[in-house]
Amino acid sequence: MIYAALGVPEVDVSKWRLRIDGLVQRPVEFTYQQLQQMEQTRYSRPFSCVTKWSIREVEWEGVQIRRLAKEAVPDDESRWVMFHCADGYKTPVPSSDTLSEDAIVALKINGLPLTREQGFPARPFIPNLYGWKSAKWLIRVEFMREYRDGYWEMYGYHERGNIWEEERFKGGTGTHSRRKSIGTIW
Ligand SMILES: Nc1nc2c(c(=O)[nH]1)N[C@H]1C(S)=C(S)[C@@H](COP(=O)(O)O)O[C@H]1N2
Ligand SMILES: [Mo]
């Protein structure tokens, strides 16, 4: 199942860069080739959309985000990151989740490069967070001092979105009845 709220952009990989910036000591950029040449982390984890569906075992492969962040040297006051995408989509994640051992910029799913629909060339994957935090067609990781809403958070979806804590909506967990707004996530 493929979901793209803002349509599927075409990314020219020769021009594509992943930029790490914001509250960091030195902003850095990586090409696709550079990411491919770095040490890859691989594991199988389910993918869970916040509402309707999940996929039990997906093999994810990519570069640890903490490895990329190390080059940029985020400031100690960087509490959040914003993942920005080529389609204009964005989503915030706490720095602590972003820098955890198994948080990666995924380049492959089930042994193959991401397809265009899956977010080619890269998307973050953080196993403890719902699928909407896995921003496809990733172009920028912005370190921030304070929380800001992304696309779905604007409609009332949760700041962090931890699966095990059932963090679906702001100010509450679990049920749809707590929703205050109108967006429908797929
Ligand atoms: N750029 C971008 N990333 C996105 C989305 C989107 O609309 N645009 N949708 C999110 C949601 S809600 C889900 S469930 C997953 C879907 O990933 P898939 O299409 O690979 O199944 O992508 C997430 N990342
Ligand atoms: Mo979703």
mmCIF file of C-alpha atoms and ligand atoms in Angstrom:
data_model
loop_
_atom_site.group_PDB
_atom_site.id
_atom_site.type_symbol
_atom_site.label_atom_id
_atom_site.label_comp_id
_atom_site.label_asym_id
_atom_site.label_seq_id
_atom_site.Cartn_x
_atom_site.Cartn_y
_atom_site.Cartn_z
ATOM 1 C CA MET A 1 0.000 0.000 0.000
ATOM 2 C CA ILE A 2 1.403 3.336 -1.064
ATOM 3 C CA TYR A 3 0.439 6.631 0.399
ATOM 4 C CA ALA A 4 1.489 10.097 -0.769
ATOM 5 C CA ALA A 5 -0.595 13.030 0.477
ATOM 6 C CA LEU A 6 0.989 15.509 -1.917
ATOM 7 C CA GLY A 7 1.580 13.301 -4.954
ATOM 8 C CA VAL A 8 4.653 11.353 -6.042
ATOM 9 C CA PRO A 9 7.580 13.618 -7.012
ATOM 10 C CA GLU A 10 10.240 12.602 -9.495
ATOM 11 C CA VAL A 11 13.704 12.993 -8.001
ATOM 12 C CA ASP A 12 16.782 13.334 -10.223
ATOM 13 C CA VAL A 13 19.316 11.406 -8.188
ATOM 14 C CA SER A 14 22.294 13.123 -9.845
ATOM 15 C CA LYS A 15 21.106 16.449 -8.430
ATOM 16 C CA TRP A 16 19.632 15.085 -5.200
ATOM 17 C CA ARG A 17 21.420 15.852 -1.906
ATOM 18 C CA LEU A 18 20.581 15.022 1.687
ATOM 19 C CA ARG A 19 21.274 18.113 3.760
ATOM 20 C CA ILE A 20 21.778 18.099 7.538
ATOM 21 C CA ASP A 21 21.418 21.610 8.914
ATOM 22 C CA GLY A 22 19.614 23.887 11.352
ATOM 23 C CA LEU A 23 21.002 24.000 14.881
ATOM 24 C CA VAL A 24 24.324 22.327 14.012
ATOM 25 C CA GLN A 25 27.933 23.444 14.036
ATOM 26 C CA ARG A 26 28.482 22.790 10.328
ATOM 27 C CA PRO A 27 25.751 21.990 7.817
ATOM 28 C CA VAL A 28 26.658 19.051 5.567
ATOM 29 C CA GLU A 29 25.330 17.476 2.384
ATOM 30 C CA PHE A 30 25.525 13.897 1.178
ATOM 31 C CA THR A 31 25.069 12.549 -2.341
ATOM 32 C CA TYR A 32 23.240 9.272 -2.926
ATOM 33 C CA GLN A 33 26.536 7.638 -3.838
ATOM 34 C CA GLN A 34 28.157 8.807 -0.613
ATOM 35 C CA LEU A 35 25.301 7.329 1.404
ATOM 36 C CA GLN A 36 25.570 4.039 -0.493
ATOM 37 C CA GLN A 37 29.261 3.827 0.321
ATOM 38 C CA MET A 38 28.790 4.240 4.067
ATOM 39 C CA GLU A 39 28.269 1.371 6.478
ATOM 40 C CA GLN A 40 24.718 0.036 6.098
ATOM 41 C CA THR A 41 22.465 -1.105 8.938
ATOM 42 C CA ARG A 42 19.914 -3.824 8.125
ATOM 43 C CA TYR A 43 17.029 -5.317 10.113
ATOM 44 C CA SER A 44 13.450 -6.542 9.772
ATOM 45 C CA ARG A 45 10.747 -4.479 11.475
ATOM 46 C CA PRO A 46 7.051 -3.965 10.908
ATOM 47 C CA PHE A 47 5.763 -0.796 9.304
ATOM 48 C CA SER A 48 2.644 0.627 10.944
ATOM 49 C CA CYS A 49 0.446 3.343 9.578
ATOM 50 C CA VAL A 50 -1.279 5.205 12.397
ATOM 51 C CA THR A 51 -4.788 4.085 11.556
ATOM 52 C CA LYS A 52 -5.571 1.438 9.085
ATOM 53 C CA TRP A 53 -2.816 -0.932 8.227
ATOM 54 C CA SER A 54 0.578 -2.362 8.953
ATOM 55 C CA ILE A 55 3.045 -4.618 7.201
ATOM 56 C CA ARG A 56 4.463 -7.294 9.407
ATOM 57 C CA GLU A 57 8.024 -7.866 8.291
ATOM 58 C CA VAL A 58 9.816 -5.364 6.147
ATOM 59 C CA GLU A 59 13.559 -5.517 5.658
ATOM 60 C CA TRP A 60 15.023 -2.040 6.031
ATOM 61 C CA GLU A 61 18.540 -1.069 5.031
ATOM 62 C CA GLY A 62 20.371 2.239 5.224
ATOM 63 C CA VAL A 63 22.717 4.521 7.108
ATOM 64 C CA GLN A 64 22.350 5.359 10.800
ATOM 65 C CA ILE A 65 21.140 8.952 11.122
ATOM 66 C CA ARG A 66 23.480 9.420 14.084
ATOM 67 C CA ARG A 67 26.390 8.656 11.756
ATOM 68 C CA LEU A 68 25.304 11.485 9.426
ATOM 69 C CA ALA A 69 24.522 13.850 12.305
ATOM 70 C CA LYS A 70 27.995 13.298 13.723
ATOM 71 C CA GLU A 71 29.473 15.159 10.746
ATOM 72 C CA ALA A 72 27.187 18.125 11.280
ATOM 73 C CA VAL A 73 27.611 18.200 15.089
ATOM 74 C CA PRO A 74 24.155 19.151 16.389
ATOM 75 C CA ASP A 75 24.077 21.586 19.321
ATOM 76 C CA ASP A 76 23.112 20.225 22.721
ATOM 77 C CA GLU A 77 19.922 22.282 22.673
ATOM 78 C CA SER A 78 18.705 20.526 19.509
ATOM 79 C CA ARG A 79 15.708 18.735 20.951
ATOM 80 C CA TRP A 80 13.817 18.046 17.695
ATOM 81 C CA VAL A 81 14.498 17.444 14.053
ATOM 82 C CA MET A 82 12.263 18.222 11.100
ATOM 83 C CA PHE A 83 12.402 15.825 8.158
ATOM 84 C CA HIS A 84 11.743 17.762 4.934
ATOM 85 C CA CYS A 85 10.742 16.133 1.644
ATOM 86 C CA ALA A 86 10.905 16.908 -2.069
ATOM 87 C CA ASP A 87 7.075 16.936 -2.250
ATOM 88 C CA GLY A 88 6.761 19.602 0.471
ATOM 89 C CA TYR A 89 5.757 17.077 3.140
ATOM 90 C CA LYS A 90 7.490 17.388 6.509
ATOM 91 C CA THR A 91 7.349 15.753 9.900
ATOM 92 C CA PRO A 92 9.053 16.405 13.281
ATOM 93 C CA VAL A 93 10.718 13.736 15.452
ATOM 94 C CA PRO A 94 12.480 14.146 18.829
ATOM 95 C CA SER A 95 16.298 14.224 18.509
ATOM 96 C CA SER A 96 16.547 11.339 20.963
ATOM 97 C CA ASP A 97 14.547 9.046 18.648
ATOM 98 C CA THR A 98 16.371 10.356 15.579
ATOM 99 C CA LEU A 99 19.785 9.610 17.090
ATOM 100 C CA SER A 100 18.862 6.199 18.510
ATOM 101 C CA GLU A 101 20.867 3.220 17.320
ATOM 102 C CA ASP A 102 18.256 1.827 14.939
ATOM 103 C CA ALA A 103 17.107 5.109 13.378
ATOM 104 C CA ILE A 104 18.266 5.058 9.753
ATOM 105 C CA VAL A 105 18.035 6.884 6.479
ATOM 106 C CA ALA A 106 16.728 3.918 4.515
ATOM 107 C CA LEU A 107 17.954 3.402 0.953
ATOM 108 C CA LYS A 108 16.559 -0.119 0.493
ATOM 109 C CA ILE A 109 13.419 -2.065 1.328
ATOM 110 C CA ASN A 110 13.448 -5.855 1.076
ATOM 111 C CA GLY A 111 16.866 -5.824 -0.546
ATOM 112 C CA LEU A 112 16.009 -3.389 -3.340
ATOM 113 C CA PRO A 113 16.484 0.363 -3.733
ATOM 114 C CA LEU A 114 13.325 2.284 -2.813
ATOM 115 C CA THR A 115 10.961 2.589 -5.742
ATOM 116 C CA ARG A 116 9.762 6.033 -6.743
ATOM 117 C CA GLU A 117 6.475 5.407 -4.895
ATOM 118 C CA GLN A 118 8.351 4.206 -1.809
ATOM 119 C CA GLY A 119 10.248 7.501 -1.589
ATOM 120 C CA PHE A 120 13.330 7.112 -3.776
ATOM 121 C CA PRO A 121 16.108 7.855 -3.095
ATOM 122 C CA ALA A 122 15.833 7.932 0.715
ATOM 123 C CA ARG A 123 13.470 8.039 3.687
ATOM 124 C CA PRO A 124 14.075 7.916 7.442
ATOM 125 C CA PHE A 125 12.877 4.843 9.277
ATOM 126 C CA ILE A 126 12.557 4.793 13.063
ATOM 127 C CA PRO A 127 11.103 1.463 14.228
ATOM 128 C CA ASN A 128 9.261 2.776 17.306
ATOM 129 C CA LEU A 129 7.366 5.481 15.417
ATOM 130 C CA TYR A 130 4.283 5.352 13.225
ATOM 131 C CA GLY A 131 4.624 5.330 9.454
ATOM 132 C CA TRP A 132 3.814 8.995 8.921
ATOM 133 C CA LYS A 133 7.171 9.841 10.560
ATOM 134 C CA SER A 134 8.917 7.955 7.720
ATOM 135 C CA ALA A 135 9.164 10.883 5.339
ATOM 136 C CA LYS A 136 9.535 9.769 1.721
ATOM 137 C CA TRP A 137 11.723 11.622 -0.820
ATOM 138 C CA LEU A 138 13.756 12.996 2.080
ATOM 139 C CA ILE A 139 15.953 15.997 1.243
ATOM 140 C CA ARG A 140 16.712 17.696 4.541
ATOM 141 C CA VAL A 141 17.148 16.911 8.229
ATOM 142 C CA GLU A 142 16.820 20.152 10.182
ATOM 143 C CA PHE A 143 17.871 20.203 13.843
ATOM 144 C CA MET A 144 15.698 22.529 15.927
ATOM 145 C CA ARG A 145 15.592 23.867 19.455
ATOM 146 C CA GLU A 146 11.829 23.675 19.692
ATOM 147 C CA TYR A 147 9.006 21.565 18.358
ATOM 148 C CA ARG A 148 7.196 22.651 15.194
ATOM 149 C CA ASP A 149 4.256 21.008 13.452
ATOM 150 C CA GLY A 150 4.725 19.095 10.207
ATOM 151 C CA TYR A 151 2.057 18.164 7.677
ATOM 152 C CA TRP A 152 -0.058 15.745 9.755
ATOM 153 C CA GLU A 153 0.744 17.317 13.123
ATOM 154 C CA MET A 154 -1.028 20.442 11.869
ATOM 155 C CA TYR A 155 -4.209 18.366 11.745
ATOM 156 C CA GLY A 156 -3.820 17.138 15.314
ATOM 157 C CA TYR A 157 -1.614 14.096 14.929
ATOM 158 C CA HIS A 158 0.827 13.441 17.738
ATOM 159 C CA GLU A 159 4.145 15.252 18.168
ATOM 160 C CA ARG A 160 6.150 12.024 18.597
ATOM 161 C CA GLY A 161 3.951 9.164 17.348
ATOM 162 C CA ASN A 162 5.393 6.279 19.370
ATOM 163 C CA ILE A 163 3.677 3.031 18.377
ATOM 164 C CA TRP A 164 3.971 1.260 21.747
ATOM 165 C CA GLU A 165 2.586 4.267 23.640
ATOM 166 C CA GLU A 166 -0.157 4.557 21.005
ATOM 167 C CA GLU A 167 0.628 8.213 20.460
ATOM 168 C CA ARG A 168 -1.822 8.890 17.662
ATOM 169 C CA PHE A 169 -3.266 12.293 18.471
ATOM 170 C CA LYS A 170 -2.034 15.277 20.407
ATOM 171 C CA GLY A 171 -3.142 15.429 24.009
ATOM 172 C CA GLY A 172 -4.343 11.858 24.071
ATOM 173 C CA THR A 173 -3.778 8.335 22.905
ATOM 174 C CA GLY A 174 -5.718 5.656 21.163
ATOM 175 C CA THR A 175 -9.208 6.537 20.151
ATOM 176 C CA HIS A 176 -10.478 8.644 17.312
ATOM 177 C CA SER A 177 -12.833 10.422 19.699
ATOM 178 C CA ARG A 178 -9.967 12.556 20.971
ATOM 179 C CA ARG A 179 -9.412 14.055 17.541
ATOM 180 C CA LYS A 180 -10.077 17.721 17.289
ATOM 181 C CA SER A 181 -9.473 18.230 13.615
ATOM 182 C CA ILE A 182 -10.253 17.108 10.137
ATOM 183 C CA GLY A 183 -7.263 15.510 8.434
ATOM 184 C CA THR A 184 -7.506 11.876 7.422
ATOM 185 C CA ILE A 185 -4.265 9.956 7.446
ATOM 186 C CA TRP A 186 -4.094 6.754 5.432
HETATM 187 N N1 LIG B 1 6.818 12.731 1.576
HETATM 188 C C1 LIG B 1 5.844 11.985 2.116
HETATM 189 N N2 LIG B 1 6.187 11.031 3.008
HETATM 190 C C2 LIG B 1 5.238 10.256 3.577
HETATM 191 C C3 LIG B 1 3.865 10.447 3.294
HETATM 192 C C4 LIG B 1 3.527 11.460 2.350
HETATM 193 O O1 LIG B 1 2.354 11.693 2.029
HETATM 194 N N3 LIG B 1 4.543 12.206 1.778
HETATM 195 N N4 LIG B 1 2.904 9.663 3.908
HETATM 196 C C5 LIG B 1 3.301 9.008 5.168
HETATM 197 C C6 LIG B 1 2.353 7.989 5.622
HETATM 198 S S1 LIG B 1 0.934 8.514 6.378
HETATM 199 C C7 LIG B 1 2.631 6.653 5.523
HETATM 200 S S2 LIG B 1 1.638 5.466 6.205
HETATM 201 C C8 LIG B 1 3.840 6.190 4.782
HETATM 202 C C9 LIG B 1 3.435 5.271 3.635
HETATM 203 O O2 LIG B 1 4.589 4.689 3.086
HETATM 204 P P1 LIG B 1 4.443 3.759 1.803
HETATM 205 O O3 LIG B 1 3.764 4.591 0.750
HETATM 206 O O4 LIG B 1 5.829 3.371 1.430
HETATM 207 O O5 LIG B 1 3.604 2.586 2.198
HETATM 208 O O6 LIG B 1 4.601 7.237 4.249
HETATM 209 C C10 LIG B 1 4.689 8.393 5.053
HETATM 210 N N5 LIG B 1 5.628 9.308 4.463
HETATM 211 MO MO MO B 2 -0.017 6.618 7.294
#
